[in-house]
Amino acid sequence: VGRGVLERLARELAAEPPGRPLVPISDDRVAVLHAEPLARRLRHGGVEVLPVLRFPAGEASKIRETKARLEDQLLRLGVGRDAAILAVGGGVTGDLAGFVASTWCRGIPVVHVPTSLVAMADAALGGKTAVNARGAKNRVGTFHQPWGVYADVSLLATLPDAEYANGMAEVVKTAAVGDASLFRWLEGAVERLLARAPAAQAHAVEACLRVKARIVRRDERDCGRRAALNFGHTVAHAIEAASAYREPHGRAVALGMCAEARLACRRTGFPASHLRRLETLLAALGLPTRLPAGRRWGTRSLLAAARSDKKARAGRLRCALPRRLGRMPAGDDVTCEIDDAALSAALGALAARGPRSD
Amino acid sequence: VGRGVLERLARELAAEPPGRPLVPISDDRVAVLHAEPLARRLRHGGVEVLPVLRFPAGEASKIRETKARLEDQLLRLGVGRDAAILAVGGGVTGDLAGFVASTWCRGIPVVHVPTSLVAMADAALGGKTAVNARGAKNRVGTFHQPWGVYADVSLLATLPDAEYANGMAEVVKTAAVGDASLFRWLEGAVERLLARAPAAQAHAVEACLRVKARIVRRDERDCGRRAALNFGHTVAHAIEAASAYREPHGRAVALGMCAEARLACRRTGFPASHLRRLETLLAALGLPTRLPAGRRWGTRSLLAAARSDKKARAGRLRCALPRRLGRMPAGDDVTCEIDDAALSAALGALAARGPRSD
């Protein structure tokens, strides 16, 4: 993590490449901004790098058909089991390119160069890969740990404001489930983070990766405590589905955390003062804490979407709920079963026009 | 392994199912013969079993599109991460259903009920899953160890003769790379095996699974000694590709072993007498030892296909070559690099019209 980390990547890949050749995968937008320049730099350093494989930017590309098209390109290029994938991009690229790597010749290494805040602070670490299937989020995928993750915060300079704010939602989430002091630090660093001060960004990213690594190490396959990282996500996935993915992931996670923190107030004793701190921090970072006013989807479609989520075990909905900011419940199961009435109430509170409604 | 093993499966699934519900996957033909009766038996025993998901029988179904169609059916049935797959069928079904299981919600358990000899003696064990991609064999897949493998040799009664002989090729291969005494036993058991005597079948299957388990345990991810199981397969895959998959896998493996044993004679000191024993056993079991006379593909297209195989590391072809029947070379790398001239010569010997040509 840090500035100049890509130079280190170039050195390490030249000295001991995880595979040969290296195949960069990137979306159309990031290919021009970051993947092509990085590929040139690596080639200059003597690393064997194939042309950048591209796909159209956006969540709509995170599907099985895009994976098959990338595989067809690997076939045409004669890529075998000695190769490695270089995923350069945001969460979509990491999930998609990681999935391609995990099944190519039954698994070749992947190196992640995250270029968005959400990918740096969260998605690139932990080995989860996936694509959506007919709208079902992340339904088809694998666990495939990366050979390395190289997060250069200077790449965040080209990130659109909206995407930057989206990434902040995962930063706040990570602090909320695993690091109370990071949460306090964030509350005091809002200005620096919004100004994209590299030192502040690097601190936030590195602290998030520490929390995530600690959690994933204990539960790589997501059988227990890793569910902590899903705080806000059960409701977020429902919001994304109900809005036909017009609501971006980070905004949906912000809203999801607000709803699930309300559930936590009843179920785990999450303090009401912490709910207010959470809402205040999210709002300060430019994230929503109330459902958008002009939306076409009601709380009823949200409820239906929540129930069809793959985290609904045996038809019952479960949410990962913190006990307080930075602290999850003890034990292997950090989730609570949520009945429809409680969920309705929590969603209803989000729908209410409050002072922070946008 | 054995007769009556499906009763044990029913008991074990009722007592402690690997997932709920259980989703059987089978091809059209095996669904009627075995999967539906097994599903009924399991339901009768109190196991929650969904309708059998089917796909058209044959290697042509082992592609990404079939996997996507099966996933669409899982979506429609609302199958989540608590489910498990029950793969009932031959090698194609095991590879395909295992791959579906390995990526559904990032991996759910799979139980294999192999119904062909090749699946019982070889394919169902070891965790390899895959589909073909535009003719490239097993190019996209995973390692996903099954929850269990239940091989009931009484199911072999319905297996067509040609498929039975194909399975024998893998039995012979397994003996050739890992069990000299099994090889000798096979030489003396040809009549009983051809008569499909259950006790002989069970002995052969169990001995093969012991060899395979021993090899896979040491090298699950196929980084070294597991390559032993590819004896005959480098050339076999080339034969399958050059014949546009008209040559069945088992016959191709028989031919591949004959070619690669010739290479072994030069490279590892494989005794010429062992080459003769190998050819004699294969022929006695109804398998070819010379390329078919009326074929449309020449040895040149075989060479081209061999070179494009994914086992061709960095463009160079490698074959796993035994030192003698039942014994591989020591060390982690059991493969030899083969140059085009040597391969040409070995293929030329197969093309020659010999006494065992068919």
XYZ file of C-alpha atoms in Angstrom:
716
model
C 0.000 0.000 0.000
C 1.243 3.447 -0.748
C 2.677 5.612 -3.423
C 5.338 4.089 -5.642
C 4.148 0.578 -4.945
C 3.888 -0.109 -8.682
C 7.631 0.319 -9.029
C 8.041 -2.367 -6.421
C 5.579 -4.545 -8.361
C 7.635 -4.092 -11.543
C 10.807 -5.093 -9.697
C 9.209 -8.142 -8.087
C 7.555 -9.345 -11.282
C 10.839 -9.021 -13.144
C 12.726 -10.909 -10.437
C 10.263 -13.738 -9.801
C 7.119 -13.676 -11.946
C 4.147 -15.749 -10.689
C 3.613 -16.901 -14.264
C 4.703 -16.375 -17.825
C 3.377 -14.624 -19.764
C 1.501 -12.090 -17.683
C -1.960 -11.326 -19.113
C -3.435 -7.948 -18.065
C -7.225 -7.740 -17.855
C -8.896 -4.376 -17.501
C -12.033 -2.499 -18.460
C -12.072 -0.093 -21.418
C -11.670 2.952 -19.222
C -8.989 1.741 -16.834
C -7.073 0.084 -19.691
C -6.237 3.503 -21.124
C -5.662 5.207 -17.780
C -3.639 2.577 -15.940
C -3.355 -0.904 -17.490
C -1.607 0.085 -20.737
C 0.914 2.355 -18.977
C 1.583 -0.370 -16.386
C 1.996 -3.025 -19.111
C 4.495 -0.780 -20.910
C 6.423 -0.184 -17.704
C 6.549 -3.921 -16.965
C 7.674 -4.775 -20.512
C 10.326 -2.095 -20.216
C 11.517 -3.887 -17.079
C 11.829 -7.147 -18.984
C 8.577 -8.827 -17.930
C 6.733 -10.813 -20.642
C 3.334 -9.095 -20.857
C 0.616 -9.874 -23.418
C -1.717 -7.204 -24.845
C -4.298 -5.922 -22.352
C -7.582 -7.870 -22.601
C -10.472 -5.437 -22.294
C -14.161 -5.534 -21.524
C -16.774 -2.764 -21.294
C -16.629 -0.915 -17.969
C -19.458 -1.426 -15.498
C -21.281 -3.969 -13.363
C -23.234 -5.139 -16.434
C -20.008 -6.784 -17.643
C -19.703 -8.926 -14.514
C -21.462 -11.907 -16.094
C -20.640 -15.367 -17.367
C -20.650 -14.218 -20.994
C -17.826 -11.713 -20.379
C -15.823 -14.439 -18.659
C -16.308 -16.709 -21.691
C -15.218 -13.933 -24.073
C -12.056 -13.316 -22.046
C -11.381 -17.071 -22.088
C -11.819 -17.128 -25.855
C -9.159 -14.416 -26.080
C -6.832 -16.435 -23.832
C -7.363 -19.412 -26.167
C -6.580 -17.334 -29.236
C -3.421 -16.034 -27.576
C -2.378 -19.597 -26.727
C -2.260 -18.877 -22.985
C -1.533 -22.035 -20.974
C -1.206 -23.065 -17.362
C 2.137 -21.323 -16.873
C 0.626 -17.880 -17.350
C -0.662 -15.460 -14.721
C -3.393 -12.835 -14.806
C -2.787 -9.184 -13.898
C -6.105 -7.655 -12.842
C -5.947 -3.870 -13.196
C -9.120 -2.092 -12.149
C -11.950 -1.772 -9.676
C -14.106 -4.359 -7.961
C -15.729 -5.622 -11.145
C -12.366 -6.231 -12.813
C -10.931 -7.940 -9.756
C -13.920 -10.247 -9.336
C -14.096 -11.079 -13.040
C -10.368 -11.415 -13.773
C -9.871 -13.337 -10.529
C -12.633 -15.744 -11.560
C -11.068 -16.172 -15.013
C -7.700 -16.905 -13.365
C -9.205 -19.352 -10.877
C -10.671 -21.602 -13.580
C -8.148 -21.207 -16.432
C -6.410 -24.593 -16.685
C -7.947 -25.218 -13.229
C -6.332 -22.153 -11.721
C -3.437 -19.847 -12.549
C -2.101 -17.040 -10.318
C -3.672 -13.594 -10.245
C -2.008 -10.325 -9.235
C -4.354 -7.522 -8.260
C -3.624 -3.890 -9.009
C -6.758 -2.226 -7.634
C -7.470 1.210 -9.076
C -10.611 2.155 -7.154
C -10.939 2.839 -3.463
C -13.385 -0.030 -2.919
C -11.020 -2.449 -4.606
C -7.984 -1.196 -2.674
C -9.608 -1.156 0.742
C -11.729 -4.266 0.383
C -12.362 -6.260 -2.786
C -8.823 -7.091 -3.948
C -7.956 -8.860 -0.696
C -9.561 -12.077 0.503
C -9.772 -14.245 -2.595
C -13.455 -13.896 -3.413
C -14.153 -13.954 -7.138
C -17.535 -14.034 -8.863
C -19.861 -12.995 -11.618
C -23.583 -12.311 -11.454
C -26.032 -14.741 -13.074
C -29.293 -13.363 -14.439
C -29.226 -10.598 -11.850
C -28.309 -12.887 -8.944
C -25.329 -11.132 -7.413
C -22.041 -13.063 -7.181
C -23.901 -16.335 -7.605
C -21.160 -18.043 -9.583
C -17.562 -17.743 -8.425
C -14.674 -19.165 -6.439
C -12.229 -18.538 -3.637
C -8.866 -17.866 -5.271
C -6.249 -16.075 -3.184
C -4.158 -13.578 -5.167
C -0.395 -13.897 -5.554
C -0.229 -10.281 -4.482
C -2.206 -7.063 -4.072
C -0.494 -3.795 -4.955
C -2.516 -0.748 -3.916
C -1.040 2.514 -5.214
C -3.176 5.334 -3.850
C -1.833 7.751 -6.474
C -4.099 5.900 -8.955
C -7.092 7.238 -7.014
C -6.420 10.678 -8.508
C -8.348 9.684 -11.660
C -11.302 8.162 -9.787
C -14.626 9.979 -10.310
C -16.028 11.562 -7.133
C -19.040 9.262 -7.040
C -16.842 6.157 -7.152
C -14.551 7.581 -4.524
C -17.508 8.090 -2.203
C -18.650 4.540 -2.946
C -15.293 3.239 -1.833
C -15.587 5.207 1.380
C -18.683 3.177 2.231
C -16.551 0.005 2.418
C -13.897 1.838 4.409
C -16.539 2.877 6.943
C -17.944 -0.657 6.978
C -14.543 -2.175 7.655
C -13.950 0.215 10.532
C -17.456 -0.430 11.867
C -16.966 -4.194 12.063
C -13.340 -4.429 13.076
C -11.511 -1.304 14.169
C -13.022 1.266 16.532
C -9.889 3.410 16.468
C -9.951 3.510 12.656
C -13.573 4.657 12.901
C -12.555 7.472 15.241
C -9.663 8.369 12.944
C -12.064 8.533 9.976
C -14.366 10.880 11.900
C -11.428 13.249 12.266
C -10.019 12.790 8.753
C -13.073 13.525 6.617
C -11.632 16.740 5.181
C -8.291 15.169 4.273
C -9.990 12.150 2.754
C -12.348 14.291 0.682
C -9.342 16.303 -0.496
C -7.763 12.973 -1.465
C -4.644 13.549 0.582
C -2.448 10.561 -0.317
C -1.155 10.014 3.215
C -4.701 9.893 4.608
C -5.795 7.547 1.811
C -2.859 5.233 2.404
C -3.584 5.147 6.135
C -7.244 4.299 5.558
C -6.507 1.627 2.940
C -3.794 -0.017 4.987
C -5.903 -0.072 8.146
C -8.809 -1.613 6.220
C -6.580 -4.298 4.717
C -5.286 -5.169 8.193
C -8.833 -5.645 9.481
C -9.829 -7.657 6.447
C -6.731 -9.850 6.495
C -7.310 -10.607 10.181
C -10.901 -11.663 9.539
C -10.241 -13.631 6.337
C -7.304 -15.488 7.868
C -9.654 -16.904 10.502
C -12.384 -17.847 8.033
C -11.193 -17.937 4.442
C -14.192 -19.857 3.108
C -16.805 -17.582 4.653
C -18.268 -20.206 6.992
C -18.459 -18.014 10.071
C -16.799 -14.806 11.193
C -16.015 -13.587 7.677
C -19.716 -12.758 7.509
C -18.786 -9.692 9.604
C -17.637 -8.099 6.338
C -21.208 -8.385 5.093
C -22.439 -5.746 7.557
C -24.840 -3.618 5.523
C -24.625 -5.951 2.554
C -27.751 -8.039 2.989
C -29.876 -4.911 2.671
C -27.410 -3.395 0.155
C -27.794 -6.329 -2.234
C -31.563 -6.009 -1.939
C -31.329 -2.296 -2.753
C -29.106 -3.005 -5.749
C -31.480 -5.702 -7.017
C -34.640 -3.669 -6.387
C -33.133 -0.674 -8.184
C -32.018 -2.921 -11.077
C -28.423 -1.972 -10.157
C -29.040 1.724 -10.791
C -28.101 2.333 -7.150
C -24.284 1.985 -6.974
C -22.820 -0.586 -4.594
C -21.225 1.882 -2.190
C -24.363 3.988 -1.784
C -26.353 0.785 -1.310
C -23.888 -0.346 1.375
C -24.211 3.003 3.165
C -27.986 2.652 3.180
C -27.688 -1.014 4.145
C -25.505 -0.148 7.127
C -28.022 2.441 8.296
C -30.818 -0.144 8.103
C -28.824 -2.965 9.662
C -27.431 -0.740 12.441
C -31.071 -0.078 13.361
C -31.648 -3.825 13.505
C -28.488 -4.103 15.607
C -29.856 -1.577 18.103
C -32.621 -4.064 18.879
C -30.725 -7.319 18.522
C -27.158 -6.834 19.754
C -27.481 -3.749 21.898
C -25.707 -1.571 19.305
C -25.816 1.892 20.962
C -28.144 4.485 19.446
C -25.271 6.971 19.773
C -23.180 4.759 17.504
C -25.982 4.680 14.927
C -25.866 8.479 14.944
C -22.063 8.506 14.587
C -22.352 6.075 11.669
C -24.945 8.234 9.917
C -22.960 11.389 10.556
C -19.741 9.951 9.149
C -21.473 8.519 6.069
C -23.201 11.810 5.354
C -19.961 13.755 5.845
C -18.333 11.516 3.260
C -21.109 12.272 0.755
C -22.982 9.018 1.210
C -26.762 8.616 1.592
C -28.411 7.635 4.853
C -31.991 7.729 3.570
C -33.476 6.057 0.472
C -33.439 8.371 -2.576
C -36.635 10.395 -2.901
C -37.369 9.881 -6.585
C -36.902 6.130 -6.638
C -39.254 3.830 -8.564
C -38.943 0.869 -6.176
C -40.812 0.539 -2.917
C -39.824 -1.077 0.357
C -42.000 -4.051 -0.622
C -39.763 -4.880 -3.610
C -36.792 -4.409 -1.278
C -38.212 -7.009 1.077
C -38.777 -9.459 -1.765
C -35.254 -8.924 -3.070
C -33.780 -9.361 0.406
C -35.506 -12.695 0.811
C -34.176 -14.057 -2.475
C -30.627 -13.103 -1.547
C -28.283 -16.039 -1.355
C -27.509 -15.223 2.250
C -31.097 -16.116 3.107
C -30.413 -19.562 4.581
C -33.323 -21.945 4.245
C -35.500 -18.991 3.253
C -34.671 -16.971 6.368
C -32.837 -13.696 6.158
C -29.662 -13.178 8.154
C -27.669 -10.005 8.743
C -24.200 -9.569 10.247
C -24.773 -7.102 13.084
C -22.042 -5.386 15.162
C -22.390 -5.025 18.926
C -20.885 -1.566 18.775
C -18.666 0.358 16.370
C -15.599 -1.758 15.677
C -16.822 -4.828 17.533
C -18.735 -7.889 16.348
C -20.413 -10.434 18.638
C -18.167 -13.251 19.940
C -18.410 -16.748 18.522
C -18.464 -18.242 15.068
C -21.852 -16.969 13.986
C -21.897 -13.191 13.812
C -25.263 -13.093 12.029
C -28.786 -12.733 13.354
C -31.944 -14.046 11.795
C -34.178 -11.146 10.838
C -37.937 -11.473 10.510
C -39.933 -9.529 7.950
C -41.516 -7.193 10.493
C -38.173 -6.043 11.872
C -36.751 -5.604 8.393
C -39.828 -3.644 7.306
C -39.442 -1.341 10.245
C -35.737 -0.749 9.547
C -36.403 -0.084 5.869
C -39.302 2.163 6.788
C -36.970 4.294 8.904
C -34.705 4.660 5.851
C -37.606 5.679 3.658
C -38.643 8.455 6.064
C -37.677 11.917 4.929
C -35.090 12.899 7.444
C -32.699 15.841 7.638
C -30.055 13.816 5.790
C -32.363 12.587 3.053
C -31.002 13.050 -0.453
C -16.754 -49.505 -3.743
C -18.830 -52.587 -4.244
C -22.334 -53.810 -4.592
C -24.938 -52.329 -2.307
C -22.914 -49.190 -1.768
C -25.888 -47.038 -2.798
C -27.827 -48.289 0.208
C -25.007 -47.060 2.359
C -25.128 -43.722 0.505
C -28.852 -43.413 1.221
C -28.259 -44.111 4.927
C -25.388 -41.638 5.179
C -27.180 -38.869 3.297
C -30.239 -39.306 5.525
C -28.121 -39.223 8.690
C -25.830 -36.329 7.831
C -26.433 -34.688 4.442
C -23.585 -32.567 3.007
C -26.175 -30.005 1.969
C -29.864 -29.359 1.703
C -31.503 -29.799 -0.693
C -29.586 -32.334 -2.749
C -29.647 -31.517 -6.477
C -29.041 -34.499 -8.792
C -27.365 -33.759 -12.129
C -27.275 -36.411 -14.821
C -27.339 -36.840 -18.589
C -30.546 -37.790 -20.400
C -29.603 -41.436 -20.634
C -28.289 -42.032 -17.122
C -31.106 -39.959 -15.612
C -33.624 -42.626 -16.627
C -31.385 -45.598 -15.847
C -29.907 -44.539 -12.523
C -30.432 -40.947 -11.342
C -34.231 -41.013 -11.118
C -34.339 -44.384 -9.313
C -31.621 -43.174 -6.925
C -33.461 -39.879 -6.296
C -36.638 -41.819 -5.502
C -34.768 -44.103 -3.135
C -33.194 -41.147 -1.341
C -36.512 -39.303 -1.028
C -38.066 -42.500 0.330
C -35.314 -42.477 2.961
C -36.226 -38.942 3.985
C -33.549 -36.993 2.090
C -34.639 -33.696 0.500
C -33.909 -34.211 -3.217
C -34.844 -31.787 -6.021
C -35.853 -32.960 -9.517
C -32.967 -34.373 -11.569
C -31.337 -31.687 -13.743
C -30.526 -33.171 -17.143
C -28.345 -32.393 -20.111
C -27.816 -34.237 -23.421
C -25.467 -37.217 -23.077
C -22.027 -36.971 -24.637
C -18.734 -35.087 -24.619
C -20.321 -32.331 -26.753
C -22.240 -31.264 -23.626
C -19.073 -30.704 -21.620
C -18.938 -26.988 -22.435
C -19.445 -23.648 -20.718
C -22.921 -23.244 -22.225
C -24.199 -26.440 -20.564
C -22.791 -25.254 -17.250
C -24.635 -21.937 -17.648
C -27.897 -23.739 -18.466
C -27.577 -25.912 -15.359
C -26.882 -22.778 -13.302
C -29.989 -21.128 -14.739
C -31.980 -24.138 -13.549
C -30.425 -23.866 -10.077
C -31.453 -20.196 -10.028
C -35.020 -21.025 -11.043
C -35.198 -23.670 -8.318
C -33.921 -21.143 -5.764
C -30.893 -23.279 -4.875
C -28.595 -21.489 -2.421
C -25.299 -22.069 -0.701
C -26.674 -24.688 1.681
C -27.396 -27.135 -1.135
C -25.219 -29.967 -2.454
C -24.896 -31.492 -5.907
C -25.327 -35.223 -6.563
C -23.468 -36.098 -9.763
C -24.847 -39.331 -11.219
C -23.121 -40.470 -14.394
C -19.883 -40.965 -16.268
C -16.834 -38.775 -16.644
C -18.614 -35.972 -18.487
C -21.276 -35.688 -15.791
C -18.728 -35.779 -12.978
C -16.538 -33.105 -14.559
C -19.481 -30.883 -15.454
C -21.539 -31.283 -12.264
C -18.393 -31.013 -10.160
C -17.540 -27.744 -11.905
C -21.076 -26.433 -11.361
C -20.807 -27.335 -7.660
C -17.371 -25.754 -7.303
C -18.528 -22.326 -8.460
C -22.151 -22.223 -7.231
C -22.168 -19.604 -4.435
C -18.357 -20.004 -4.562
C -18.526 -23.724 -3.918
C -21.038 -26.202 -2.539
C -20.374 -29.911 -1.845
C -20.599 -32.551 -4.548
C -21.269 -36.255 -4.091
C -20.202 -38.481 -6.972
C -22.129 -41.577 -7.965
C -20.098 -42.741 -10.983
C -21.991 -45.007 -13.369
C -19.282 -45.742 -15.935
C -16.097 -47.703 -15.423
C -13.868 -44.756 -16.290
C -15.663 -42.583 -13.750
C -15.548 -45.264 -11.028
C -11.900 -46.198 -11.483
C -10.533 -42.756 -12.214
C -12.512 -39.602 -12.906
C -14.741 -39.359 -9.819
C -11.789 -39.305 -7.429
C -9.222 -36.530 -7.212
C -11.273 -33.359 -7.446
C -10.585 -32.343 -11.029
C -13.535 -30.651 -12.686
C -13.643 -28.995 -16.092
C -15.380 -28.205 -19.331
C -13.920 -27.874 -22.803
C -13.682 -24.448 -24.454
C -13.908 -24.263 -28.248
C -12.404 -27.723 -28.540
C -9.635 -27.107 -25.994
C -9.999 -30.044 -23.646
C -10.616 -29.310 -19.937
C -9.353 -25.760 -20.418
C -11.731 -24.214 -17.898
C -12.260 -25.899 -14.545
C -11.320 -26.202 -10.889
C -10.035 -28.507 -8.191
C -12.989 -29.354 -5.980
C -12.724 -32.449 -3.807
C -15.964 -34.413 -3.522
C -17.746 -34.998 -0.220
C -17.856 -38.644 -1.195
C -17.548 -41.099 -4.078
C -19.877 -44.079 -4.112
C -18.976 -46.633 -6.785
C -21.575 -49.387 -7.146
C -20.256 -51.826 -9.737
C -23.741 -53.291 -10.271
C -24.495 -50.085 -12.231
C -21.934 -51.217 -14.818
C -24.430 -53.867 -16.009
C -26.130 -51.251 -18.204
C -22.896 -49.836 -19.636
C -22.489 -50.321 -23.429
C -19.563 -52.598 -24.358
C -17.635 -49.794 -26.054
C -17.808 -47.604 -22.944
C -16.828 -50.505 -20.747
C -13.722 -51.081 -22.864
C -12.977 -47.359 -22.684
C -13.009 -47.540 -18.916
C -10.609 -50.456 -19.028
C -8.065 -48.159 -20.685
C -7.928 -46.017 -17.524
C -7.753 -49.123 -15.348
C -4.748 -50.318 -17.348
C -3.200 -46.838 -17.182
C -3.584 -46.678 -13.407
C -1.942 -50.071 -13.004
C 0.814 -49.088 -15.430
C 1.781 -45.976 -13.471
C 1.262 -47.147 -9.919
C 0.649 -50.824 -9.235
C 2.652 -53.606 -10.895
C 0.751 -56.293 -9.025
C -2.577 -54.882 -10.208
C -1.195 -55.014 -13.742
C -0.316 -58.696 -13.308
C -3.722 -59.354 -11.770
C -5.396 -57.681 -14.774
C -3.428 -59.892 -17.172
C -4.912 -62.911 -15.448
C -8.438 -61.503 -15.020
C -9.262 -60.495 -18.598
C -11.963 -63.158 -19.030
C -13.696 -62.316 -15.739
C -13.527 -58.592 -16.468
C -14.947 -59.023 -19.967
C -17.729 -61.166 -18.468
C -18.331 -58.265 -16.048
C -17.974 -60.413 -12.978
C -18.849 -58.011 -10.116
C -16.152 -59.264 -7.765
C -13.462 -58.756 -10.411
C -14.833 -55.321 -11.270
C -14.889 -54.289 -7.628
C -11.311 -55.482 -7.152
C -10.106 -53.523 -10.183
C -11.976 -50.337 -9.241
C -10.856 -50.420 -5.634
C -7.222 -51.049 -6.557
C -7.320 -48.150 -9.029
C -8.820 -45.801 -6.461
C -6.086 -46.743 -3.985
C -3.387 -45.888 -6.522
C -5.097 -42.647 -7.481
C -5.738 -41.574 -3.890
C -2.080 -42.193 -3.046
C -0.905 -40.053 -5.961
C -3.454 -37.255 -5.518
C -2.810 -37.009 -1.789
C 0.813 -36.163 -2.526
C 0.036 -33.646 -5.257
C -3.565 -32.481 -5.194
C -3.000 -29.467 -7.440
C -1.194 -31.354 -10.181
C 2.119 -29.575 -9.741
C 4.317 -32.655 -9.892
C 3.764 -36.369 -9.386
C 0.052 -36.261 -10.206
C 1.191 -35.940 -13.810
C 1.830 -39.701 -13.609
C -1.902 -40.140 -14.151
C -1.479 -38.441 -17.531
C 0.479 -41.389 -18.940
C -0.891 -41.833 -22.459
C -2.966 -38.672 -22.195
C -0.752 -36.170 -23.995
C -1.020 -38.219 -27.168
C -4.613 -39.234 -26.327
C -5.777 -35.623 -26.180
C -4.078 -34.997 -29.528
C -5.873 -38.013 -31.021
C -9.199 -36.814 -29.646
C -8.635 -33.315 -31.006
C -7.334 -34.493 -34.415
C -10.325 -36.838 -34.764
C -12.689 -34.022 -33.740
C -13.611 -36.174 -30.710
C -14.866 -39.030 -32.880
C -12.238 -41.245 -31.267
C -13.535 -42.017 -27.737
C -11.378 -41.069 -24.755
C -10.562 -44.629 -23.661
C -9.483 -45.785 -27.117
C -7.419 -42.624 -27.457
C -5.776 -43.332 -24.093
C -4.959 -46.892 -25.181
C -3.325 -45.560 -28.339
C -1.644 -42.806 -26.364
C -0.137 -45.300 -23.928
C 1.228 -47.360 -26.822
C 2.863 -44.261 -28.308
C 4.164 -42.929 -25.006
C 5.443 -46.350 -23.879
C 7.571 -46.315 -27.047
C 8.899 -42.915 -26.021
C 9.535 -44.341 -22.552
C 11.607 -47.161 -24.045
C 14.072 -44.527 -25.234
C 13.831 -42.049 -22.408
C 13.332 -43.904 -19.122
C 14.532 -47.391 -20.014
C 10.980 -48.763 -20.054
C 11.548 -52.419 -21.047
C 10.477 -53.490 -24.541
C 8.940 -56.597 -22.933
C 6.706 -54.312 -20.871
C 5.614 -52.506 -24.038
C 4.572 -55.880 -25.423
C 2.712 -56.788 -22.208
C 0.921 -53.427 -22.341
C -0.136 -53.946 -25.964
C -1.233 -57.520 -25.294
C -3.379 -56.554 -22.302
C -4.996 -53.623 -24.128
C -5.797 -55.784 -27.151
C -7.213 -58.572 -24.947
C -9.533 -55.999 -23.371
C -10.793 -54.947 -26.805
C -8.770 -51.747 -27.042
C -6.791 -50.524 -30.079
C -2.997 -50.498 -30.175
C -2.692 -49.114 -33.722
C -4.348 -46.043 -35.236
C -7.642 -46.899 -36.982
C -7.184 -47.716 -40.673
C -9.978 -45.638 -42.180
C -9.218 -42.436 -40.292
C -9.325 -39.037 -41.987
C -6.616 -37.438 -39.858
C -2.895 -37.882 -40.442
C -0.017 -37.992 -37.996
C 0.786 -34.409 -39.001
C -2.518 -33.115 -37.597
C -1.815 -35.242 -34.514
C 1.503 -33.479 -34.061
C -0.123 -30.062 -34.421
C -2.842 -30.983 -31.927
C -0.285 -32.333 -29.451
C 1.631 -29.081 -29.551
C -1.445 -26.964 -28.779
C -2.294 -29.107 -25.747
C -2.303 -27.269 -22.449
C 0.284 -29.682 -21.110
C 2.696 -28.167 -23.596
C 4.594 -25.970 -21.179
C 6.178 -22.931 -22.744
C 5.545 -24.475 -26.164
C 7.386 -27.722 -25.389
C 5.554 -31.011 -25.222
C 5.890 -33.143 -22.109
C 4.754 -36.704 -21.476
C 4.552 -38.623 -18.194
C 6.623 -41.741 -18.864
C 6.881 -44.778 -16.553
C 10.215 -46.465 -15.920
C 8.561 -49.872 -16.011
C 5.040 -51.214 -15.524
C 3.749 -49.912 -12.188
C 6.687 -47.592 -11.537
C 7.236 -43.936 -12.336
C 10.589 -42.127 -12.146
C 11.562 -40.786 -8.707
C 11.361 -37.075 -7.932
C 8.758 -34.391 -8.376
C 8.830 -34.177 -12.151
C 7.694 -37.423 -13.729
C 7.476 -35.919 -17.221
C 9.974 -35.794 -20.060
C 10.225 -33.169 -22.733
C 9.520 -34.746 -26.105
C 10.845 -33.304 -29.347
C 8.897 -33.481 -32.579
C 11.146 -36.093 -34.168
C 10.697 -38.555 -31.292
C 6.953 -37.964 -31.231
C 6.742 -38.413 -34.991
C 8.562 -41.718 -34.742
C 6.294 -42.967 -31.942
C 3.169 -41.941 -33.825
C 4.565 -43.500 -36.994
C 4.901 -46.821 -35.193
C 1.218 -46.575 -34.215
C 0.208 -45.837 -37.787
C 2.005 -48.919 -39.110
C -0.301 -51.776 -39.955
C 0.580 -54.375 -37.366
C -1.045 -57.674 -36.426
C -3.219 -55.897 -33.834
C -4.307 -53.067 -36.121
C -8.037 -52.473 -36.118
